[in-house]
Coordinates of C-alpha atoms and ligand atoms in Angstrom, one line a residue:
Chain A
X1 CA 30.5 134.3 148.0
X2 CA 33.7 135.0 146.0
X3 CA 36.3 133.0 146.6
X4 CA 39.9 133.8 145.9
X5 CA 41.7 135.0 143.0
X6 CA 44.8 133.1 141.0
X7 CA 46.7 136.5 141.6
X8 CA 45.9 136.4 145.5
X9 CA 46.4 132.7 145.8
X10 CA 49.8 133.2 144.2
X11 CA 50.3 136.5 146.6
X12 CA 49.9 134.1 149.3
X13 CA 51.8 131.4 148.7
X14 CA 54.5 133.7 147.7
X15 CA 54.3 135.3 150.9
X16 CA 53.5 138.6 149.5
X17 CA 50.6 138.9 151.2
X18 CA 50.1 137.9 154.7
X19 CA 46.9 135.8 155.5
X20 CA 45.5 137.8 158.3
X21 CA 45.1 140.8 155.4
X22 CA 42.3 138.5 153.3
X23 CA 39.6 138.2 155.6
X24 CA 37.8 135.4 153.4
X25 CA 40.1 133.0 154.3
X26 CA 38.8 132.7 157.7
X27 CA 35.2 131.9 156.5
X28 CA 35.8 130.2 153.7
X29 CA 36.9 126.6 154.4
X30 CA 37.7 125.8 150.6
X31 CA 39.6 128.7 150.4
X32 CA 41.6 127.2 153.1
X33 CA 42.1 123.7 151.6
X34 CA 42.8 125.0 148.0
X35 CA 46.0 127.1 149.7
X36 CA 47.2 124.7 152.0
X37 CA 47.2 121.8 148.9
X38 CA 48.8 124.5 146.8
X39 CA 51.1 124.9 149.1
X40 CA 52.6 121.4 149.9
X41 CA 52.4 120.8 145.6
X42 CA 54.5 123.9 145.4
X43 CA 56.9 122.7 148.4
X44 CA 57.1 118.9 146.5
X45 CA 58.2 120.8 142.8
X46 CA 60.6 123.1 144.5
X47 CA 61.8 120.7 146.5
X48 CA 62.5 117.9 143.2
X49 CA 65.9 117.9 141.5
X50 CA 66.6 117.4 138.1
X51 CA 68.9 113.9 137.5
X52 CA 72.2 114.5 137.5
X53 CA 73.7 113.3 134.4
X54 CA 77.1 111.2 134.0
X55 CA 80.2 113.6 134.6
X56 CA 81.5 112.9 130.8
X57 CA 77.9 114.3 129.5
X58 CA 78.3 118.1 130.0
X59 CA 82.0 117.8 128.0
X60 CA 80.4 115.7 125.3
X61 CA 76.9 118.1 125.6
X62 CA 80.4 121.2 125.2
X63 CA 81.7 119.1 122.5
X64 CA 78.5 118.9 120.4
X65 CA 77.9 122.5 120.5
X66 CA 81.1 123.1 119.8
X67 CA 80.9 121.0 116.3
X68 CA 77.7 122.8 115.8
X69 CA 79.1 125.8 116.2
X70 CA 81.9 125.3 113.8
X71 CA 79.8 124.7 110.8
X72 CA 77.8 128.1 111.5
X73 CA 78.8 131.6 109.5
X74 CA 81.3 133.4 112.4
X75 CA 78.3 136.0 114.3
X76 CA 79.2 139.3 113.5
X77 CA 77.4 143.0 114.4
X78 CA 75.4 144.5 112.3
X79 CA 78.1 146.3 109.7
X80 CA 76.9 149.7 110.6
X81 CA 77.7 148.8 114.6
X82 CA 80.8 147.0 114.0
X83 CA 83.9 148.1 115.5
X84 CA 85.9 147.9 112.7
X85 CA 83.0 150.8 110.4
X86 CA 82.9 152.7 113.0
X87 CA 86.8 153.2 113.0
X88 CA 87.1 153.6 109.3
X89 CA 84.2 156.2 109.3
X90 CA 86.0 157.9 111.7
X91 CA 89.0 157.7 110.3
X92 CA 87.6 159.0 106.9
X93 CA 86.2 161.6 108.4
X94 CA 89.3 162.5 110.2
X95 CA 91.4 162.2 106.8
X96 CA 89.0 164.8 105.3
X97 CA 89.4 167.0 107.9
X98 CA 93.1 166.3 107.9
X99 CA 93.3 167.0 104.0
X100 CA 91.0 170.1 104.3
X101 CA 93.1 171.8 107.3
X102 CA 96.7 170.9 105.4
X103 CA 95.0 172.9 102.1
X104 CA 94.4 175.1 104.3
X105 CA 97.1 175.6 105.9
X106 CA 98.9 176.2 102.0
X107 CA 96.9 178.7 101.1
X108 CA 99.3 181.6 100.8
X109 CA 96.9 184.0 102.3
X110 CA 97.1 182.1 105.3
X111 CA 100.9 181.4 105.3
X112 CA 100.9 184.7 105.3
X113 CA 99.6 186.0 108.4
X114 CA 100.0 183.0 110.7
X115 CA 101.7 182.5 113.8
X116 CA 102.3 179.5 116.3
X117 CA 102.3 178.2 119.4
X118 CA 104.3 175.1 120.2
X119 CA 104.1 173.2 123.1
X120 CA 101.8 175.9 124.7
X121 CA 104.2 178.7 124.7
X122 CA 103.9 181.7 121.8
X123 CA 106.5 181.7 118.9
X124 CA 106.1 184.9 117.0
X125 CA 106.9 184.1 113.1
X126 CA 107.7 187.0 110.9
X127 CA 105.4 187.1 108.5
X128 CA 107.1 187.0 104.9
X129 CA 105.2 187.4 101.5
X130 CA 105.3 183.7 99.6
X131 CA 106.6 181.7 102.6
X132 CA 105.1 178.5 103.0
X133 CA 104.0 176.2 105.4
X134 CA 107.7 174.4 105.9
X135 CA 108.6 178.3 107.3
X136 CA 106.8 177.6 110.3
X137 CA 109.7 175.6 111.8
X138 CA 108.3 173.8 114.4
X139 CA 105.0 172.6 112.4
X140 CA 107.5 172.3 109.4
X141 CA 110.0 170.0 110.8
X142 CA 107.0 167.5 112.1
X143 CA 107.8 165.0 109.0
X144 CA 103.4 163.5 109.1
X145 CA 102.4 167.5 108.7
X146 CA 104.7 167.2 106.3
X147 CA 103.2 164.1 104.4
X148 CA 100.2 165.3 104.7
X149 CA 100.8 168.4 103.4
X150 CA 102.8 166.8 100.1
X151 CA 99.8 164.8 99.6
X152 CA 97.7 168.2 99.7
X153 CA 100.4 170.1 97.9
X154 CA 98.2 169.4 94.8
X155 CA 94.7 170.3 96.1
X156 CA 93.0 173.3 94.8
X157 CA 91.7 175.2 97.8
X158 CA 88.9 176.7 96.0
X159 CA 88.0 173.0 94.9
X160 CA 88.2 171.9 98.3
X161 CA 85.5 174.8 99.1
X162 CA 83.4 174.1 96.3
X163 CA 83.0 171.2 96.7
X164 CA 81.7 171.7 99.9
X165 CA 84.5 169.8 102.8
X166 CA 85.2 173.2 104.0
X167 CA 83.3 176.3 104.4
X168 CA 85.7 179.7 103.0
X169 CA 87.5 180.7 107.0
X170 CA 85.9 177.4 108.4
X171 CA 88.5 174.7 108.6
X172 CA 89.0 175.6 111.9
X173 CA 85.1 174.6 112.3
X174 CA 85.6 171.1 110.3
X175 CA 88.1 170.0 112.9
X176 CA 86.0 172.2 115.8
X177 CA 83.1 169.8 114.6
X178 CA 84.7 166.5 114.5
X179 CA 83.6 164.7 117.5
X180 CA 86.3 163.7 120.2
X181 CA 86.8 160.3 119.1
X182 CA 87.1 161.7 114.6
X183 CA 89.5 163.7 116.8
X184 CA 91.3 161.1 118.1
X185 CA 91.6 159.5 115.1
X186 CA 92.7 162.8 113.5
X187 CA 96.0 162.9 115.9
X188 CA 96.4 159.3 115.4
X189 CA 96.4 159.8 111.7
X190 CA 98.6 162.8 111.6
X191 CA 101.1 160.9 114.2
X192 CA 101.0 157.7 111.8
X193 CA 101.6 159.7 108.6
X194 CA 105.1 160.3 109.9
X195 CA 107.6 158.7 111.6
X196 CA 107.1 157.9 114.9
Chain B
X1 CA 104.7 161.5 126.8
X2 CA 102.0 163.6 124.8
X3 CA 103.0 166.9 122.9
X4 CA 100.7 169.7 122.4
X5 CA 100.7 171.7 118.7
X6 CA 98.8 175.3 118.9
X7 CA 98.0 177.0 115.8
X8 CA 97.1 180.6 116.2
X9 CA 96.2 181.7 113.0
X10 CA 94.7 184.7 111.5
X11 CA 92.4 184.4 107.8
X12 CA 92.2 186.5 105.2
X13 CA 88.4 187.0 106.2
X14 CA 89.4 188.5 109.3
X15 CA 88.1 185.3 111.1
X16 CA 90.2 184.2 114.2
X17 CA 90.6 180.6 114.3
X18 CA 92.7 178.2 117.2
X19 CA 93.3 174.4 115.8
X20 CA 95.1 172.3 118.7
X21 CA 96.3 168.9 117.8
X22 CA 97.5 167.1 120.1
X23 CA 100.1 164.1 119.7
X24 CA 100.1 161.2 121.7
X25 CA 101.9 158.2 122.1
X26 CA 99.3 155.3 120.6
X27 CA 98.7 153.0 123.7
X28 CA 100.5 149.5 123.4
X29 CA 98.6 146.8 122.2
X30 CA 99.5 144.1 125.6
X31 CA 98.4 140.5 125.3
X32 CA 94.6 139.5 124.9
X33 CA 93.1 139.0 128.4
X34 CA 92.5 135.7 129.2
X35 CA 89.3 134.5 128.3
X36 CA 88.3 133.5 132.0
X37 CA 89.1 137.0 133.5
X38 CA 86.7 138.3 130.9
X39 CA 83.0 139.7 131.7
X40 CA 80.4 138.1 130.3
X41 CA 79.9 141.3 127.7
X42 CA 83.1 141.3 127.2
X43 CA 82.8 137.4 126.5
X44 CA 80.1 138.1 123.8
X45 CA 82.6 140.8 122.2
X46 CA 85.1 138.2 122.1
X47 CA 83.0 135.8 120.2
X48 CA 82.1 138.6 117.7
X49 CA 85.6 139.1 117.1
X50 CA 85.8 135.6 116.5
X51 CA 88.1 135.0 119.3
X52 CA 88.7 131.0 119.9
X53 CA 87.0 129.6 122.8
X54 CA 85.1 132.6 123.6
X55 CA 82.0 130.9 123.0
X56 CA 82.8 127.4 123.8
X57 CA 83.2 129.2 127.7
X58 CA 79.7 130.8 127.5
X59 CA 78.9 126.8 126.9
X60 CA 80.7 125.6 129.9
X61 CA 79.5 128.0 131.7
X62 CA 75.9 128.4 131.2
X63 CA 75.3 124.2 129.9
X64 CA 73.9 123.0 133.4
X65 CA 71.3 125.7 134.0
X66 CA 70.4 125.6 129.9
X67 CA 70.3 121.6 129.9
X68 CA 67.9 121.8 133.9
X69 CA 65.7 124.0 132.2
X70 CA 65.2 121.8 128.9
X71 CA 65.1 118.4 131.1
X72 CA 62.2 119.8 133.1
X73 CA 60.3 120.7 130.0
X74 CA 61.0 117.6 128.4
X75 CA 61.5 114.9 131.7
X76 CA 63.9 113.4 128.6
X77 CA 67.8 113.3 128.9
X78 CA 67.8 112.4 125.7
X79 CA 65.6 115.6 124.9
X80 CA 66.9 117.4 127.4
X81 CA 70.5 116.9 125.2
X82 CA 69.3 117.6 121.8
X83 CA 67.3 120.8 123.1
X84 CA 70.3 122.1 124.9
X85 CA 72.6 121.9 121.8
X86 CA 69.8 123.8 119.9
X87 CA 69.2 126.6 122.8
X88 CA 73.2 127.1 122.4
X89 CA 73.6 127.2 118.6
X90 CA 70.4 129.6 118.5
X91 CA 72.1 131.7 121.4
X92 CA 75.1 131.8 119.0
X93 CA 72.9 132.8 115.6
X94 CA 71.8 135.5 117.6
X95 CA 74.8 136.6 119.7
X96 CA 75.2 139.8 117.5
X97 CA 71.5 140.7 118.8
X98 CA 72.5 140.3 122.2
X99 CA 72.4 143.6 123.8
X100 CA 73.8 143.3 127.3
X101 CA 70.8 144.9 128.7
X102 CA 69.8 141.8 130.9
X103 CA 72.5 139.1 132.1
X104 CA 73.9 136.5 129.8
X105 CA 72.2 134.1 131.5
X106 CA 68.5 135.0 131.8
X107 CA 69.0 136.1 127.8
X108 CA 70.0 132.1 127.6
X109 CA 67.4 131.1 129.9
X110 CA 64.9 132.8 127.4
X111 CA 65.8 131.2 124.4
X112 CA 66.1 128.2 126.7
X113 CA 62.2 128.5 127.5
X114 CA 61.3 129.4 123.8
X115 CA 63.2 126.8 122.4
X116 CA 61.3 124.4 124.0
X117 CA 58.0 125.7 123.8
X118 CA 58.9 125.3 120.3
X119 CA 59.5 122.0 120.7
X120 CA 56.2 120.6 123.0
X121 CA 54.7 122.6 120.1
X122 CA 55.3 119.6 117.7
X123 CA 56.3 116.6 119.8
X124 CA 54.7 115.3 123.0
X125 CA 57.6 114.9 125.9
X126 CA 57.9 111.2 126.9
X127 CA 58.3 110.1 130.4
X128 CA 61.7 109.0 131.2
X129 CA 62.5 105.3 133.5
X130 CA 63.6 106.5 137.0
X131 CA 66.2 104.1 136.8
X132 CA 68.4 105.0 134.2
X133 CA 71.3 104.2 133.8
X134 CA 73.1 107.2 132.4
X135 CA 71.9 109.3 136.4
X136 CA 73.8 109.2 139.5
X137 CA 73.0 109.6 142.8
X138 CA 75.3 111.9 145.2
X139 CA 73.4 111.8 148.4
X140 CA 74.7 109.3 149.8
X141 CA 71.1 107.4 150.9
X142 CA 70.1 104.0 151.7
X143 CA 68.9 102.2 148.6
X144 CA 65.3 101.8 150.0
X145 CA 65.4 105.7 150.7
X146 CA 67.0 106.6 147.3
X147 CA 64.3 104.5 145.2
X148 CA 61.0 106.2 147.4
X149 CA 63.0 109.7 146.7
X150 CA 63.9 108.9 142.9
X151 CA 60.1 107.4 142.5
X152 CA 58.5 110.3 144.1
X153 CA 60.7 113.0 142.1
X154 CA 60.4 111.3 139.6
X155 CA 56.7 111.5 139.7
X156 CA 56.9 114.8 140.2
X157 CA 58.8 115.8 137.1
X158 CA 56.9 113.8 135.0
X159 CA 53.5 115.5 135.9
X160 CA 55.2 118.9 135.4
X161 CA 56.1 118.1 131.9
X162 CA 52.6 116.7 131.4
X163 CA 51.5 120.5 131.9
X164 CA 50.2 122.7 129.3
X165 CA 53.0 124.8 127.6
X166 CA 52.5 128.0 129.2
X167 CA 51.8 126.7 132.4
X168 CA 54.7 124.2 132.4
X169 CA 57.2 127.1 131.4
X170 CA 55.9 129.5 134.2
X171 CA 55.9 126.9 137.1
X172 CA 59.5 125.9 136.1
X173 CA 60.7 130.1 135.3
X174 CA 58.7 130.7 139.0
X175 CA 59.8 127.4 140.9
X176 CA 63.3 126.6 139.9
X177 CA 64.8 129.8 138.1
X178 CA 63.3 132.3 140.4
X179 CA 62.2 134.5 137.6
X180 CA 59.9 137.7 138.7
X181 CA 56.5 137.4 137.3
X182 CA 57.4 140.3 135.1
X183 CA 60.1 138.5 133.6
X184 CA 57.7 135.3 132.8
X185 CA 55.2 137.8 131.3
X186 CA 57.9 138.8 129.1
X187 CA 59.3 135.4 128.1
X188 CA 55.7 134.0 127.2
X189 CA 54.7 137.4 125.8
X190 CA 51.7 138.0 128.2
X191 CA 50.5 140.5 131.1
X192 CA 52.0 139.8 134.5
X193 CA 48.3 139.1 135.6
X194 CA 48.3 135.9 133.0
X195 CA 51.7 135.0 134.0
X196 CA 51.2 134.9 137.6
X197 CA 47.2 133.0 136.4
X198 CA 49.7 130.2 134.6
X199 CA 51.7 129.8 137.8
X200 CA 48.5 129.4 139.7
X201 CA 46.7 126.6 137.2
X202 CA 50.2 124.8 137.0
X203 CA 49.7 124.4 140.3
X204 CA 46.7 123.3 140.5
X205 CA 46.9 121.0 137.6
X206 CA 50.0 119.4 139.3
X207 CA 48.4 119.0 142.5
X208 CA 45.6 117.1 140.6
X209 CA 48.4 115.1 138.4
X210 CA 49.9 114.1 141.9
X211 CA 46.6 113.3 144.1
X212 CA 46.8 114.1 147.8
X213 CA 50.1 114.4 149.2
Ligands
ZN301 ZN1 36.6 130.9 149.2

């Protein structure tokens, strides 16, 4: 006859499985014994504290960690999950895209042939041949478009292409393809530029 | 107040493009929360920022449960002690690891149990005098009562940490942490069948230790 298994004794005492469902503990006496001595072990250990120590231990147990501690290297992430990469790739990113829409924004083709929207409602701009981007007066009077368009004053639009930031007609798809939070960062850098 | 910047613009291409930037107000940086307010992730954060005290509360707050499971294992206080320290200064090596997917706590608790594993590995626990001096009693018992208790638990702890490894760190995760099976399979890096098999043999290994009760 088989007796019972660890994993059904432990079922048992644990109350996950009720006695009447094993019918070989009915017939088989050591079955019975083994259980019931498990049992009253189990109750003993469950039922046995640990000593509690002297009130002044757990600060002085605090204080030696804390002395341990201090003579450890500071726990930092990973680099490539810290905080502080994960803002200044996005903020790179987002200063790229910023750079690559201002150099946009000067090329004369464009200046050209643009008009704007502020605050949601339409402002038609005459066009006029050779106006740039301080024409535009609401865009133009923002002083951190401003910066940022002095700082991309200098930048070669064709270099910016070939180089490969910016597809020919696609900065509107390097800012469409930053993700919200490179976007985030891209407002943030364009209201920090300025003063605010 | 945020302000909303629409660019309608038309490229020599002929392709339409729509750039909205919108400006907002940067939120003010208020006061760090106080460090007791904080969760527990946001406790580990803290301590990975190197905020003061942020770890030295995951101490406070975790020591008693850290330093049970160690005195158990060991039946030492003066083991107990040492082991504690360690489970807390490897808790902190590894605190950039820690990926909040279980609770503070049963992350400690792990390390707690591997840490001493470690250490019955190398070094034999030693029994501790029921008496000692550095212990005291709350219960508020008679003397006679108090010394048949202390004798009796003290028994009792003393044949648990005479207890193979395994099975000694699957009674005490089962018995006193409530830990599922599952959890003790995990921590001793076995099926949930051997797990519960170690509960079972500490068992019956302790009721040998102990005679009939
Ligand atoms: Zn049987």
């Amino acid at each position: 006859m088989a007796h019972l298994s660890p994993d059904t004794f432990v079922d048992l005492l644990e109350g996950t499985l009720e006695e009447s469902a094993v019918p070989h503990l009915a017939q088989c006496e050591a079955c019975r014994d083994e259980l019931s001595g498990l049992r009253r072990t189990w109750q003993e250990a469950m039922n046995t504290d640990v000593p509690e120590p002297s009130p002044l231990f757990w600060d002085h147990l605090s204080a030696r960690v804390h002395e341990a501690v201090a003579a450890e290297p500071e726990p930092r992430r990973p680099w490539w999950n810290a905080a502080w990469a994960v803002r200044w790739f996005g903020l790179a990113a987002a200063a790229v895209a910023a750079i690559a829409l201002v150099a946009f924004l000067n090329r004369p083709a464009f200046v050209d042939q643009r008009t704007a929207q502020v605050g949601g409602e339409a402002q038609g701009t005459p066009a006029a041949s050779g106006q740039r981007l301080e024409v535009l007066p609401p865009l133009a009077e923002d002083e951190s478009v401003g910066l940022l368009a002095d700082l991309a004053s200098d930048l070669d639009w064709d270099a910016v292409v070939e180089v490969g930031l910016v597809r020919p007609g696609g900065a509107d798809r390097a800012v469409a393809e930053l993700s919200a939070d490179e976007r985030v960062e891209l407002q943030r850098l364009l209201t920090e530029a300025g003063v605010m | 107040m945020a302000t909303s910047f629409a660019l309608t613009c038309d490229g020599p291409s002929g392709a339409d493009w729509n750039v909205t930037v919108v400006r907002q107000d940067a939120p003010a940086d208020g006061p760090a929360p106080v460090l007791e307010s904080l969760s527990e992730a946001e406790l580990v954060a803290a301590c990975l920022e190197g905020r003061p005290g942020a770890f030295d509360l995951i101490v406070q707050r975790h020591r008693r449960q850290v330093y049970q499971i160690c005195y158990r294992f060991m039946n030492s206080h003066e083991d107990a002690s040492d082991l504690s320290q360690d489970v807390f200064l490897r808790a902190y090596r590894g605190l950039k690891n820690f990926k909040g997917n279980a609770a503070l706590g049963t992350w400690l608790h792990r390390i707690a149990v591997n840490t001493c594993l470690n250490r019955v590995a190398v070094k034999a626990p030693k029994s501790e005098p029921i008496d000692d001096a550095d212990f005291v009693d709350a219960k508020g018992e008679s003397a006679s009562e108090q010394l048949l208790r202390d004798e009796r638990a003290g028994r009792v702890r003393a044949a648990v940490a005479q207890l193979p490894p395994k099975q000694r760190a699957a009674l005490i995760m089962r018995t006193y942490e409530d830990r599922s099976h599952q959890e003790i399979a995990q921590a001793l890096g076995t099926s949930v069948g051997a797990a519960k098999a170690n509960v079972f043999h500490a068992l019956q290994n302790l009721k040998k230790i102990l005679g009939n009760i």
